[in-house]
JSON list of C-alpha atoms in Angstrom, two decimals:
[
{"chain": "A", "resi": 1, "resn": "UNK", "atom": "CA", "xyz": [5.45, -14.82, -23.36]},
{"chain": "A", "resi": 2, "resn": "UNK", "atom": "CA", "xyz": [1.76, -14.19, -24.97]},
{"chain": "A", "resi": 3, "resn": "UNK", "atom": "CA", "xyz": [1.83, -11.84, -28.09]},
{"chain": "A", "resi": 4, "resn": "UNK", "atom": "CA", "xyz": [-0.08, -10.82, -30.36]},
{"chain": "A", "resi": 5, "resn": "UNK", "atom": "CA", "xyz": [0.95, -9.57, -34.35]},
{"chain": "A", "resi": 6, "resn": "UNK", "atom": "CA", "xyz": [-1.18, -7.51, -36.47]},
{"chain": "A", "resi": 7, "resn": "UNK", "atom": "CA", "xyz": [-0.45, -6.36, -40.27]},
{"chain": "A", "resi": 8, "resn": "UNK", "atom": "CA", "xyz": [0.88, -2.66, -40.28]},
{"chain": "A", "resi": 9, "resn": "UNK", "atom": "CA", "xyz": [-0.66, 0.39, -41.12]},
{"chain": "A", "resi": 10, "resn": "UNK", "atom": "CA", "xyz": [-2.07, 2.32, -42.57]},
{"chain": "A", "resi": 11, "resn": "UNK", "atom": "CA", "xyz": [-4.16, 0.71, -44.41]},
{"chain": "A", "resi": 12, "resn": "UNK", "atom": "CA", "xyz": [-6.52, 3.21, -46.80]},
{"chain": "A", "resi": 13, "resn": "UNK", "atom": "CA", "xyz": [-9.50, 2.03, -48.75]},
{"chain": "A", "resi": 14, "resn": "UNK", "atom": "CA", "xyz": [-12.48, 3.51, -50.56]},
{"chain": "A", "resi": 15, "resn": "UNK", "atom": "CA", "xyz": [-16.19, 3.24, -49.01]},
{"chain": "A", "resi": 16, "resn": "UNK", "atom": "CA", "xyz": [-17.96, 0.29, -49.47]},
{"chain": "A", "resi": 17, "resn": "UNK", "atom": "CA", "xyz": [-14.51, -1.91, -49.63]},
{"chain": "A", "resi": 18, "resn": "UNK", "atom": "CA", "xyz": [-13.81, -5.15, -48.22]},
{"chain": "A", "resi": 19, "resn": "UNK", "atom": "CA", "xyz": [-11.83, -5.13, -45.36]},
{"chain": "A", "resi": 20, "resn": "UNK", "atom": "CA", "xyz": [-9.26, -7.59, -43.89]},
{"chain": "A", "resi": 21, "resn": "UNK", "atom": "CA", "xyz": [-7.10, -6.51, -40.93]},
{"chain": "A", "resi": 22, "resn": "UNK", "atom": "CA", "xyz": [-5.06, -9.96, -39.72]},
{"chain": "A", "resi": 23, "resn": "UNK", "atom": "CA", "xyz": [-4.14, -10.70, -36.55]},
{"chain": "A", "resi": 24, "resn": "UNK", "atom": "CA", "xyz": [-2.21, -13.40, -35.14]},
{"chain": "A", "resi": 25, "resn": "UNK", "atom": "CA", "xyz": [-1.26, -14.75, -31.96]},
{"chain": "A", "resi": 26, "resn": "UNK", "atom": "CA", "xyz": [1.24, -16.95, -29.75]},
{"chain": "A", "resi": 27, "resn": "UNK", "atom": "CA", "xyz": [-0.03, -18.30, -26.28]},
{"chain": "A", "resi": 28, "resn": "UNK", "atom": "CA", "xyz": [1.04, -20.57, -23.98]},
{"chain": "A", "resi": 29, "resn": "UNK", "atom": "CA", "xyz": [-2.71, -22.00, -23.91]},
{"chain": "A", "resi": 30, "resn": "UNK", "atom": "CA", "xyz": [-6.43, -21.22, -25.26]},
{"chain": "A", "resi": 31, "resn": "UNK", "atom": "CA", "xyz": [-6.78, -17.74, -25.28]},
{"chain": "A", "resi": 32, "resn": "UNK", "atom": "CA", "xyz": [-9.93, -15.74, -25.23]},
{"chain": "A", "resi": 33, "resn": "UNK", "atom": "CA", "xyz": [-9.44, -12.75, -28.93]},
{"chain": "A", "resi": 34, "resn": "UNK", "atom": "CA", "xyz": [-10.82, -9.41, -28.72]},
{"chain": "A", "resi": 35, "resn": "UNK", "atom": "CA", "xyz": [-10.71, -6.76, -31.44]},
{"chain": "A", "resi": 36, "resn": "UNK", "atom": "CA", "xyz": [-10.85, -3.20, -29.89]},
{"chain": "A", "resi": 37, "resn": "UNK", "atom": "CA", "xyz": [-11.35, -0.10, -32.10]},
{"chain": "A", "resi": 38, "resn": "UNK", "atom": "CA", "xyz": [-10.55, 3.38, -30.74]},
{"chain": "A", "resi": 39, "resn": "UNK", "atom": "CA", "xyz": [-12.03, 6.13, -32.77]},
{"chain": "A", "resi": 40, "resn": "UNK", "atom": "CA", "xyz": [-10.26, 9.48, -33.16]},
{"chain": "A", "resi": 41, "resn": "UNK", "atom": "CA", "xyz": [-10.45, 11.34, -29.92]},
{"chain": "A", "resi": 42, "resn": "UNK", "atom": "CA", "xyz": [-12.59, 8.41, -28.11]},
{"chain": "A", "resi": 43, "resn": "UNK", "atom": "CA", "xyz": [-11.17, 5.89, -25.77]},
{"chain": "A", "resi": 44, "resn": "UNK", "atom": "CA", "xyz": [-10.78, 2.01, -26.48]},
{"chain": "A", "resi": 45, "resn": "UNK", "atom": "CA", "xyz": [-14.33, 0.27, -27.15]},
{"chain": "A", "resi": 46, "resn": "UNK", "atom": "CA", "xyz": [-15.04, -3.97, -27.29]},
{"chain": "A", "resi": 47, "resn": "UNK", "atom": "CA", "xyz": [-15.86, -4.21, -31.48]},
{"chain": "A", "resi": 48, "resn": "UNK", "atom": "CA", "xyz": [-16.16, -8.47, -30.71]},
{"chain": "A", "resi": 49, "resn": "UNK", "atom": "CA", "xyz": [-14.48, -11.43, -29.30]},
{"chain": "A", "resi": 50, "resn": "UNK", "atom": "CA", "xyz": [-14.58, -14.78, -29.30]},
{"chain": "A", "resi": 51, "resn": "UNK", "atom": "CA", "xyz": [-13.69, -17.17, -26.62]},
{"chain": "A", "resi": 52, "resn": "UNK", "atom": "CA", "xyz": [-12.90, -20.73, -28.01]},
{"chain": "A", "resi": 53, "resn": "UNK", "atom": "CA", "xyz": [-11.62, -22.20, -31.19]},
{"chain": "A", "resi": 54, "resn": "UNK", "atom": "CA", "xyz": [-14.28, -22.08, -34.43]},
{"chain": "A", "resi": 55, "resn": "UNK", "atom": "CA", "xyz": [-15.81, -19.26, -32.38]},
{"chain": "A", "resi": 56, "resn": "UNK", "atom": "CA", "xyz": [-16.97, -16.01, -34.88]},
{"chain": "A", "resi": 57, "resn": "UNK", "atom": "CA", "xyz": [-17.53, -13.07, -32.95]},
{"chain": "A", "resi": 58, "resn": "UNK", "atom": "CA", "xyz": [-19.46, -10.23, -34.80]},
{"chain": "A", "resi": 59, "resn": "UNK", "atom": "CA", "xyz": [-20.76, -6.33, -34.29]},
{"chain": "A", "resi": 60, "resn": "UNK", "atom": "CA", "xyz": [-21.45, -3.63, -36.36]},
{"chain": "A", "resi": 61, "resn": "UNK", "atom": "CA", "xyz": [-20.89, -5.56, -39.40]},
{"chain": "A", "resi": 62, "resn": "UNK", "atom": "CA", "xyz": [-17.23, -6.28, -38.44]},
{"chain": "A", "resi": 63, "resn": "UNK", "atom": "CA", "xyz": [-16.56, -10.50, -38.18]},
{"chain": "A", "resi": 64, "resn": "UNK", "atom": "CA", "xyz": [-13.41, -12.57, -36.89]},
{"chain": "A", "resi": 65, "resn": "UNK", "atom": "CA", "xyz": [-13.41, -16.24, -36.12]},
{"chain": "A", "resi": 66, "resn": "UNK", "atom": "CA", "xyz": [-10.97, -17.55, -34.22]},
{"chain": "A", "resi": 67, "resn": "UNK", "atom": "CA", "xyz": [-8.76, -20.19, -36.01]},
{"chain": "A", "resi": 68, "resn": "UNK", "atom": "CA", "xyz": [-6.61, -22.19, -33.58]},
{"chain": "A", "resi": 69, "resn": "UNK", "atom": "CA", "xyz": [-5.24, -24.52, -36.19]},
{"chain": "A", "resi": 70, "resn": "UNK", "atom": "CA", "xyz": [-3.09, -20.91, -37.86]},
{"chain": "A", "resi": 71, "resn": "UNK", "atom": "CA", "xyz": [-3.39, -19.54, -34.62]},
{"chain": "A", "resi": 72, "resn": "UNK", "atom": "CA", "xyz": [-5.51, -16.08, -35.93]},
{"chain": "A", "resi": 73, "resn": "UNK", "atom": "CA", "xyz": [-8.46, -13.80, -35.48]},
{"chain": "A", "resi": 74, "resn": "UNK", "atom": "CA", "xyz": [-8.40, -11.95, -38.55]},
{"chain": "A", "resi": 75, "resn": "UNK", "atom": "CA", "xyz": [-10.72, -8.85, -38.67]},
{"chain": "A", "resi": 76, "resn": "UNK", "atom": "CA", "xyz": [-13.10, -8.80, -41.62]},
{"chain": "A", "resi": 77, "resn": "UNK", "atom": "CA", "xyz": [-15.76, -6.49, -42.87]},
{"chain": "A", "resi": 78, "resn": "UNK", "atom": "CA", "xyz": [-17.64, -7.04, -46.00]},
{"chain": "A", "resi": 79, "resn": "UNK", "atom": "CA", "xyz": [-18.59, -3.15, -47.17]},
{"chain": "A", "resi": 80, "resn": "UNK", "atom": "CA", "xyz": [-16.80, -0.09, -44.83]},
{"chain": "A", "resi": 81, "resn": "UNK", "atom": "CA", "xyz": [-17.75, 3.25, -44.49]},
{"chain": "A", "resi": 82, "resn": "UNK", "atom": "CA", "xyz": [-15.85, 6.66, -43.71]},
{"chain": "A", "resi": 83, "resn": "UNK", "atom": "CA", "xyz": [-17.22, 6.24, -40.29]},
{"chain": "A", "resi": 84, "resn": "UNK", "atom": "CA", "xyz": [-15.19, 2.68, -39.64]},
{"chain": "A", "resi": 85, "resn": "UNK", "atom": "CA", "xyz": [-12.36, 5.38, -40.10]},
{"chain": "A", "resi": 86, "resn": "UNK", "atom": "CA", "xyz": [-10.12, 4.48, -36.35]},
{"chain": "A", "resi": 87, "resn": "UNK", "atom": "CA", "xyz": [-7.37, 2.53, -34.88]},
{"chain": "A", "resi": 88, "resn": "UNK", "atom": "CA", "xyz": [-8.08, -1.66, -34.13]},
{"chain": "A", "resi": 89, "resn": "UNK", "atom": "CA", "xyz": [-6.09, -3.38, -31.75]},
{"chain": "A", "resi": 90, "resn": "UNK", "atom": "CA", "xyz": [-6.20, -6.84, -31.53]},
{"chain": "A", "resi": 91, "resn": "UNK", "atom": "CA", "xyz": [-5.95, -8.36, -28.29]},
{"chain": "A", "resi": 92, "resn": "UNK", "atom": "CA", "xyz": [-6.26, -11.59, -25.94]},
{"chain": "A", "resi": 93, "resn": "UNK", "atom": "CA", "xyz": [-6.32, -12.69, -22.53]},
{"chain": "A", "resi": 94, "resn": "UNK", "atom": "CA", "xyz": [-5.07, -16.14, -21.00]},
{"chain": "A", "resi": 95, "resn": "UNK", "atom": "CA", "xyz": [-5.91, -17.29, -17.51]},
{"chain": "A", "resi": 96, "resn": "UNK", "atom": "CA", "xyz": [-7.76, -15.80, -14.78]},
{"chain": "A", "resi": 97, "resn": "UNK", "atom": "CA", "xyz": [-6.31, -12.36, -14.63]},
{"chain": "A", "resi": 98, "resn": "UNK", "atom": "CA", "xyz": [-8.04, -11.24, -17.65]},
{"chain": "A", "resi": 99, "resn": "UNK", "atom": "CA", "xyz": [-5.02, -8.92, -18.17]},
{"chain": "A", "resi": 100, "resn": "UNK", "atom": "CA", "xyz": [-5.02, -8.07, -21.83]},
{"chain": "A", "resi": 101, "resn": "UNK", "atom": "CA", "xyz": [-2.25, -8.11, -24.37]},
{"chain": "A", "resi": 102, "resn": "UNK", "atom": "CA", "xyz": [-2.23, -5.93, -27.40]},
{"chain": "A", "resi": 103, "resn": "UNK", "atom": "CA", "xyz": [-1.07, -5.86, -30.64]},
{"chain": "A", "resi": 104, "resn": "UNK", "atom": "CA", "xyz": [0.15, -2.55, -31.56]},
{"chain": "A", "resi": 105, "resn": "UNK", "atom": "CA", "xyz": [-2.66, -1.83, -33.66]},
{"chain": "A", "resi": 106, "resn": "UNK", "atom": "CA", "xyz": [-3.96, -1.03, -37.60]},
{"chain": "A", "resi": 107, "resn": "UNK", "atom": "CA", "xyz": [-5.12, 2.79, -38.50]},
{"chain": "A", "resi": 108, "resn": "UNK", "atom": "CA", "xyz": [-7.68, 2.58, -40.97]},
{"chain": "A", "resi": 109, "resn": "UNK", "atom": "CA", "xyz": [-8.52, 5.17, -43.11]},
{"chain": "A", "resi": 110, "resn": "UNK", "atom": "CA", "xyz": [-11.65, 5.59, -45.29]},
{"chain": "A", "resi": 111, "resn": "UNK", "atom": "CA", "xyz": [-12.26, 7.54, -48.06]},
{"chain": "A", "resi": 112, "resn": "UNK", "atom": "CA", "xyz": [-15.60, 8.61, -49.78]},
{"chain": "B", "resi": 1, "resn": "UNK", "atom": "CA", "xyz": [-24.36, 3.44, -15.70]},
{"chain": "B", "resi": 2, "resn": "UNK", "atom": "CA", "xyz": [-22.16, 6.38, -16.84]},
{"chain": "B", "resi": 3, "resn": "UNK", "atom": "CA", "xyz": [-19.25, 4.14, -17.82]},
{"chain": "B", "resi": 4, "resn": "UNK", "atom": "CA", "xyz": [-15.32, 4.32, -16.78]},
{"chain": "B", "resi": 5, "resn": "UNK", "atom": "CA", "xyz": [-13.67, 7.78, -15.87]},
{"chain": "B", "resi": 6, "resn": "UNK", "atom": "CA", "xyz": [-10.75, 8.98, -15.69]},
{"chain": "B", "resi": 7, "resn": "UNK", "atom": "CA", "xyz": [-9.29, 12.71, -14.53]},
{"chain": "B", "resi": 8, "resn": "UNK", "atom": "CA", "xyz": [-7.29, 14.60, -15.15]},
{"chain": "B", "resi": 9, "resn": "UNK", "atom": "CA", "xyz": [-7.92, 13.94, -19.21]},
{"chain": "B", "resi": 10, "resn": "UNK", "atom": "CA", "xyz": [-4.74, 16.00, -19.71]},
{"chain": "B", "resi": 11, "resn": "UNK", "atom": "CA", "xyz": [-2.01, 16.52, -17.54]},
{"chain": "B", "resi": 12, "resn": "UNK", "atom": "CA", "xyz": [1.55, 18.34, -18.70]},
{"chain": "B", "resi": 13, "resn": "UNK", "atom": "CA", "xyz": [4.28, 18.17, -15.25]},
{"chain": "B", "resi": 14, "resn": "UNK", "atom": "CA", "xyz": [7.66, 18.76, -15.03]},
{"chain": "B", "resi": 15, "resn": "UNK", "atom": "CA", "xyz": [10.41, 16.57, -14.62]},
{"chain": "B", "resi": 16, "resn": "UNK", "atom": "CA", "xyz": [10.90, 15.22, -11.61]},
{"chain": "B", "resi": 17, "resn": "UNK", "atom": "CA", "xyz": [7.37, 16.81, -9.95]},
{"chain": "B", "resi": 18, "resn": "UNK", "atom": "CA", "xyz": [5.17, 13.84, -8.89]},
{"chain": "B", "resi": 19, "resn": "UNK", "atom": "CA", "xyz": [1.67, 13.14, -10.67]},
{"chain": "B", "resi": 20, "resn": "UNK", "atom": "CA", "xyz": [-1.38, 11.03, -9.42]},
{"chain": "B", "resi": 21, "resn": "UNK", "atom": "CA", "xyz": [-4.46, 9.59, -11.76]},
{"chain": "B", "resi": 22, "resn": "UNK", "atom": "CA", "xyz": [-7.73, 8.76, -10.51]},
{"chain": "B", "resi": 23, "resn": "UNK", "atom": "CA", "xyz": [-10.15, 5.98, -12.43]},
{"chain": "B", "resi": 24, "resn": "UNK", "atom": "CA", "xyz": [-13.88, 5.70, -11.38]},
{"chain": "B", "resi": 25, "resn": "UNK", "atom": "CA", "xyz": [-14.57, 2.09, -12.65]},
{"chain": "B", "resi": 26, "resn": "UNK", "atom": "CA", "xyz": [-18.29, 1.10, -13.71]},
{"chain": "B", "resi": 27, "resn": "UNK", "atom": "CA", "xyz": [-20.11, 0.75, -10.46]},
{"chain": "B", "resi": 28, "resn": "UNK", "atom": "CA", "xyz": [-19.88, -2.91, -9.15]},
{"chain": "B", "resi": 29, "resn": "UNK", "atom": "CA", "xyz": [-17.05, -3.90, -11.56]},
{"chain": "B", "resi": 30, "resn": "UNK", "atom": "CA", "xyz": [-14.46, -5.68, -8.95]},
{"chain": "B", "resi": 31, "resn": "UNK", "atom": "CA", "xyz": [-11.73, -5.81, -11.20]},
{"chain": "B", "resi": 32, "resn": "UNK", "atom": "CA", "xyz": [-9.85, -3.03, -12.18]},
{"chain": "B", "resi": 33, "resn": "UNK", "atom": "CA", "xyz": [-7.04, -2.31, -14.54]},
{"chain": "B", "resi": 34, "resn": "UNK", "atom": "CA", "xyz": [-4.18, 0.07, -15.02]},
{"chain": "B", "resi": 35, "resn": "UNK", "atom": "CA", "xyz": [-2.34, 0.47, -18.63]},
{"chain": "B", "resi": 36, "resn": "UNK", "atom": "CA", "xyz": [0.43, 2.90, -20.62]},
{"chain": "B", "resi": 37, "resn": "UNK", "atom": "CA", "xyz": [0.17, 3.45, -24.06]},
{"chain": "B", "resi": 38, "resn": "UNK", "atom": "CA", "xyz": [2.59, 5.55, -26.01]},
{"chain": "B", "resi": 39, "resn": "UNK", "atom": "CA", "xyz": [2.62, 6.33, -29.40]},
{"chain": "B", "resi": 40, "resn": "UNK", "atom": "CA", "xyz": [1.85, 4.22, -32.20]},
{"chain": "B", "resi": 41, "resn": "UNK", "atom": "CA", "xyz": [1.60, 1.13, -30.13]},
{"chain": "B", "resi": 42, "resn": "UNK", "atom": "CA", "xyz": [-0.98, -1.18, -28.31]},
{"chain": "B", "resi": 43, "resn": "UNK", "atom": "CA", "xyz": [-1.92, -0.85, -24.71]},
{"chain": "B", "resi": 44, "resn": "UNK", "atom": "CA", "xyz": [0.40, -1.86, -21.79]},
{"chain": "B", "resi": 45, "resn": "UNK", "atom": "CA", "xyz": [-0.60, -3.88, -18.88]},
{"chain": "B", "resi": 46, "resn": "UNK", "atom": "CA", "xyz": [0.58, -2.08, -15.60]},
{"chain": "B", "resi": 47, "resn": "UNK", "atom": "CA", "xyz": [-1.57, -3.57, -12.80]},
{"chain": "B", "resi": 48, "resn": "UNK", "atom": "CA", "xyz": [-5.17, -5.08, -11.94]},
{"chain": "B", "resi": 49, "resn": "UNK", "atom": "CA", "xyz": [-6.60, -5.26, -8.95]},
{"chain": "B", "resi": 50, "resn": "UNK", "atom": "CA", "xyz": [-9.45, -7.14, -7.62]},
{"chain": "B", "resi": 51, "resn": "UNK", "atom": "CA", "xyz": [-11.80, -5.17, -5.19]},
{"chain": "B", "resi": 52, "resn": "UNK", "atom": "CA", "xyz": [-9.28, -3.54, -3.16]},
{"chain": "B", "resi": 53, "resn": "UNK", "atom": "CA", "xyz": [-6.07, -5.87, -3.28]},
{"chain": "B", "resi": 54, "resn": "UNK", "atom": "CA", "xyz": [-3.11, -5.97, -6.23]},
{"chain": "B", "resi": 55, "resn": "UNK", "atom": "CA", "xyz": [-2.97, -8.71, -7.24]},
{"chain": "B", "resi": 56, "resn": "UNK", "atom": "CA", "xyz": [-0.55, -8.10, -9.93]},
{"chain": "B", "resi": 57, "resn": "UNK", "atom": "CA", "xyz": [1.75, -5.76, -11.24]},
{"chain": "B", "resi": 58, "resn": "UNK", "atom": "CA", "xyz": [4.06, -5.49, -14.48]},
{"chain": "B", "resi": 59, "resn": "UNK", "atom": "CA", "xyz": [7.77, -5.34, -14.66]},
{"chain": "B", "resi": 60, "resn": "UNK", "atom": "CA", "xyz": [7.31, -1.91, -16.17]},
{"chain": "B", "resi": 61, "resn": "UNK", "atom": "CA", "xyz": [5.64, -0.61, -13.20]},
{"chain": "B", "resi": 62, "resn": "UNK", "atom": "CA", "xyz": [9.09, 0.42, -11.97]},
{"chain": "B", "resi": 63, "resn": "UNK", "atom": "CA", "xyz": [9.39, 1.60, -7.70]},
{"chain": "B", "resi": 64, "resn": "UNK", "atom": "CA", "xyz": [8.52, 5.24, -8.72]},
{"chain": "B", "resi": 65, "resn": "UNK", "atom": "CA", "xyz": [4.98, 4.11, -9.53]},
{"chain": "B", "resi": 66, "resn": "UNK", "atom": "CA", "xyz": [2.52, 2.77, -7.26]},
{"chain": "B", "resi": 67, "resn": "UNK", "atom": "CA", "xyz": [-1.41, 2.81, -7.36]},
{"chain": "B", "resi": 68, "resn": "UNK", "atom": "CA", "xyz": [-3.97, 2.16, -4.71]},
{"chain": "B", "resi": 69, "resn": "UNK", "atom": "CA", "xyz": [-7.84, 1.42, -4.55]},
{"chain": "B", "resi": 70, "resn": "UNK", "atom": "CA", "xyz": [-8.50, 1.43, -1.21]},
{"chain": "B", "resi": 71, "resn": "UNK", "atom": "CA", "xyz": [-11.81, 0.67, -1.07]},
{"chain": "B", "resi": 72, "resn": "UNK", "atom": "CA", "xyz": [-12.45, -1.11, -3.99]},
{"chain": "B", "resi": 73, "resn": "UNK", "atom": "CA", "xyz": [-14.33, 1.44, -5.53]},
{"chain": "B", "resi": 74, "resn": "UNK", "atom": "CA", "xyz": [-12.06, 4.59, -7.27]},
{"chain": "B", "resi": 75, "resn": "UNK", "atom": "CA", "xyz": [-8.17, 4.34, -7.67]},
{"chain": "B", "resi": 76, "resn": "UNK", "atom": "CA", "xyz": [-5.30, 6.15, -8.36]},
{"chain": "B", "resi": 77, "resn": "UNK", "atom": "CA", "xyz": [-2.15, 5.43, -9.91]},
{"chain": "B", "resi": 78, "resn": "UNK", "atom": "CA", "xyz": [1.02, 8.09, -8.87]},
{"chain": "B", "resi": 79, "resn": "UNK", "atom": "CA", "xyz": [4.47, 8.42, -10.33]},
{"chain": "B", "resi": 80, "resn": "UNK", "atom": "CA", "xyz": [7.07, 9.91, -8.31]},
{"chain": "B", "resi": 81, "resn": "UNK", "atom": "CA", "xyz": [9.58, 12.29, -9.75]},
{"chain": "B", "resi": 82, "resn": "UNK", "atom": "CA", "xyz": [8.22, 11.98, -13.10]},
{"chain": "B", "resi": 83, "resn": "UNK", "atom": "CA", "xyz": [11.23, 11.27, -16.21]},
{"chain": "B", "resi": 84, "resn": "UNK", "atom": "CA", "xyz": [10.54, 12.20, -20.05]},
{"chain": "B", "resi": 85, "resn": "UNK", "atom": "CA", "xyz": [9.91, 8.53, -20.75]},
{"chain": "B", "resi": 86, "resn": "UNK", "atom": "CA", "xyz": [7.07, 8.34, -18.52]},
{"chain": "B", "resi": 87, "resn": "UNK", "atom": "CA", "xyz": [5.06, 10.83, -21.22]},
{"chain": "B", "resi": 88, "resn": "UNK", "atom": "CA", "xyz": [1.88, 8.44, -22.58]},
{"chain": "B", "resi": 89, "resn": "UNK", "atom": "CA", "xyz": [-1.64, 7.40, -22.45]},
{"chain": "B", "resi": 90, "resn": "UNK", "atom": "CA", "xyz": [-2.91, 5.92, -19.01]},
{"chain": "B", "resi": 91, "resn": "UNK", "atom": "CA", "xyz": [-5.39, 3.93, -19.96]},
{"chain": "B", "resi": 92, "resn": "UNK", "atom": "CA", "xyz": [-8.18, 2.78, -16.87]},
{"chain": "B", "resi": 93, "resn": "UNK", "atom": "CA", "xyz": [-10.25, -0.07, -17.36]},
{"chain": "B", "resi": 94, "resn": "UNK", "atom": "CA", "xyz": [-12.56, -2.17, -15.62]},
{"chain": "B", "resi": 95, "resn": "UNK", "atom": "CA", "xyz": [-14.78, -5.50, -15.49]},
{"chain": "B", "resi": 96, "resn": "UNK", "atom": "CA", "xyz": [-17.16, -7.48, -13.62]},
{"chain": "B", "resi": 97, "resn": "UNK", "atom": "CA", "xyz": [-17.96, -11.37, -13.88]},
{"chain": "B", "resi": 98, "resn": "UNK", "atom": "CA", "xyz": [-17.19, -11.43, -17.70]},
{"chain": "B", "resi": 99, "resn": "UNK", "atom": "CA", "xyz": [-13.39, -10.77, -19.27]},
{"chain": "B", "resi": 100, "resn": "UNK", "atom": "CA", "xyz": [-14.56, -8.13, -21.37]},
{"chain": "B", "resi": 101, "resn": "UNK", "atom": "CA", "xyz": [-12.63, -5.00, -20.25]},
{"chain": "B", "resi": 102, "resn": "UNK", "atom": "CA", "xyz": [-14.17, -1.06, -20.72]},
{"chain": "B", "resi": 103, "resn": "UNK", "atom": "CA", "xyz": [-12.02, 1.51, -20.75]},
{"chain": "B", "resi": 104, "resn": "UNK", "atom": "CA", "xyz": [-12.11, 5.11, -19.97]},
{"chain": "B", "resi": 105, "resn": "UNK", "atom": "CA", "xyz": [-10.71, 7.62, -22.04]},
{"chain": "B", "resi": 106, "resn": "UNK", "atom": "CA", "xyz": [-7.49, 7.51, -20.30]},
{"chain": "B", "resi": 107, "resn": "UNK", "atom": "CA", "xyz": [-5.05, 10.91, -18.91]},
{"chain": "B", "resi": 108, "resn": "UNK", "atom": "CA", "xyz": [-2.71, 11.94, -21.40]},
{"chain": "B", "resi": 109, "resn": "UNK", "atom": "CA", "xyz": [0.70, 12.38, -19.79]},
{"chain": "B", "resi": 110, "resn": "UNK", "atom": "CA", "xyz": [3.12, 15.08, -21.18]},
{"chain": "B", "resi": 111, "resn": "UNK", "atom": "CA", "xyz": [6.26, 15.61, -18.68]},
{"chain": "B", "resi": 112, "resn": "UNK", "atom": "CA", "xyz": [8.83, 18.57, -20.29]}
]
């Protein structure tokens, strides 16, 4: 079946760090990616997706760009701050059910 | 547009008592989705519906759990003679034309 993998936590940096959370995936066709953060407390939000190969999705300074070739949607984020501090799941969907599947998600942890 | 809700946020039960959830999607979203998370992993699917039919439902939506939206608006998800392993996050989320999914906050299940 459809799965997703995502390098284990947790993963601890200092503000203003590069970030690199990877993610990859096995599908039985061309799925849409999704990275989903949920902040302490807070339910699941939509960080970005991307929907076809070559596709970079992007918000909040966060980018992934979905490689089809290595099968991946590696999160990336050029500077973080304490407030990126949460959980980030990566996710797709395949077909028209739109039903999501998770990877069991990263806790990130930033210091000042 | 006030987003997804979910009630109770909390709900501790005893074993064997039965529980119901209820998820207000974002008005006008005709899909709706149902999923379990427990600790330290990603989001289960349980179930979607579209409007008011089910339309598809997980193998680990066992007989003792069933969920209804009956008029394609609100619905509600109820486990029958609740078990330990049931404890987790129900997670509620919905969509319109798009695939991109919003979640509520989910009800934290506890059963003792």
């Amino acid at each position: 079946g459809d799965s997703v993998t995502q390098m284990e936590g947790p993963v601890t940096l200092s503000e203003e760090a590069f970030l690199t959370i990877n993610c990859t995936y096995t599908a039985t066709g061309y799925p849409s990616l999704f990275w989903y953060v949920q902040y302490p407390g807070e339910g699941l939000q939509l960080l970005l997706k991307a929907t076809k190969a070559d596709d970079k999705g992007s918000n909040k300074g966060f980018e992934a760009t979905y490689r089809k070739e290595t099968t991946s949607f590696h999160l990336e984020k050029g500077s973080v701050q304490v407030s990126d501090s949460a959980v980030y799941f990566c996710a797709l969907t395949l077909g028209s059910n739109y039903k999501l599947t998770f990877g069991k998600g990263t806790l990130l942890t930033v210091n000042p | 547009d006030t987003g997804v809700s979910q009630n109770p946020r909390h709900k501790i039960t005893k074993r064997g008592q039965n529980v119901t959830f209820r998820c207000d999607p974002i008005s006008e979203h005709n899909r709706l989705y149902w999923y379990r998370q427990t600790l330290g992993q990603g989001p289960e699917f349980l179930t979607y519906f579209q409007n008011e039919a089910q339309l598809e439902k997980s193998r680990l939506l066992s007989d003792r759990f069933s969920a209804e939206r009956p008029k394609g608006s609100f619905s509600t998800l109820e486990i029958q003679r609740t078990e330990q392993g049931d404890s987790a996050m129900y997670l509620c989320a919905s969509t319109g034309s798009g695939n991109e999914q919003y979640f509520g906050p989910g009800t934290r299940l506890t059963v003792t």
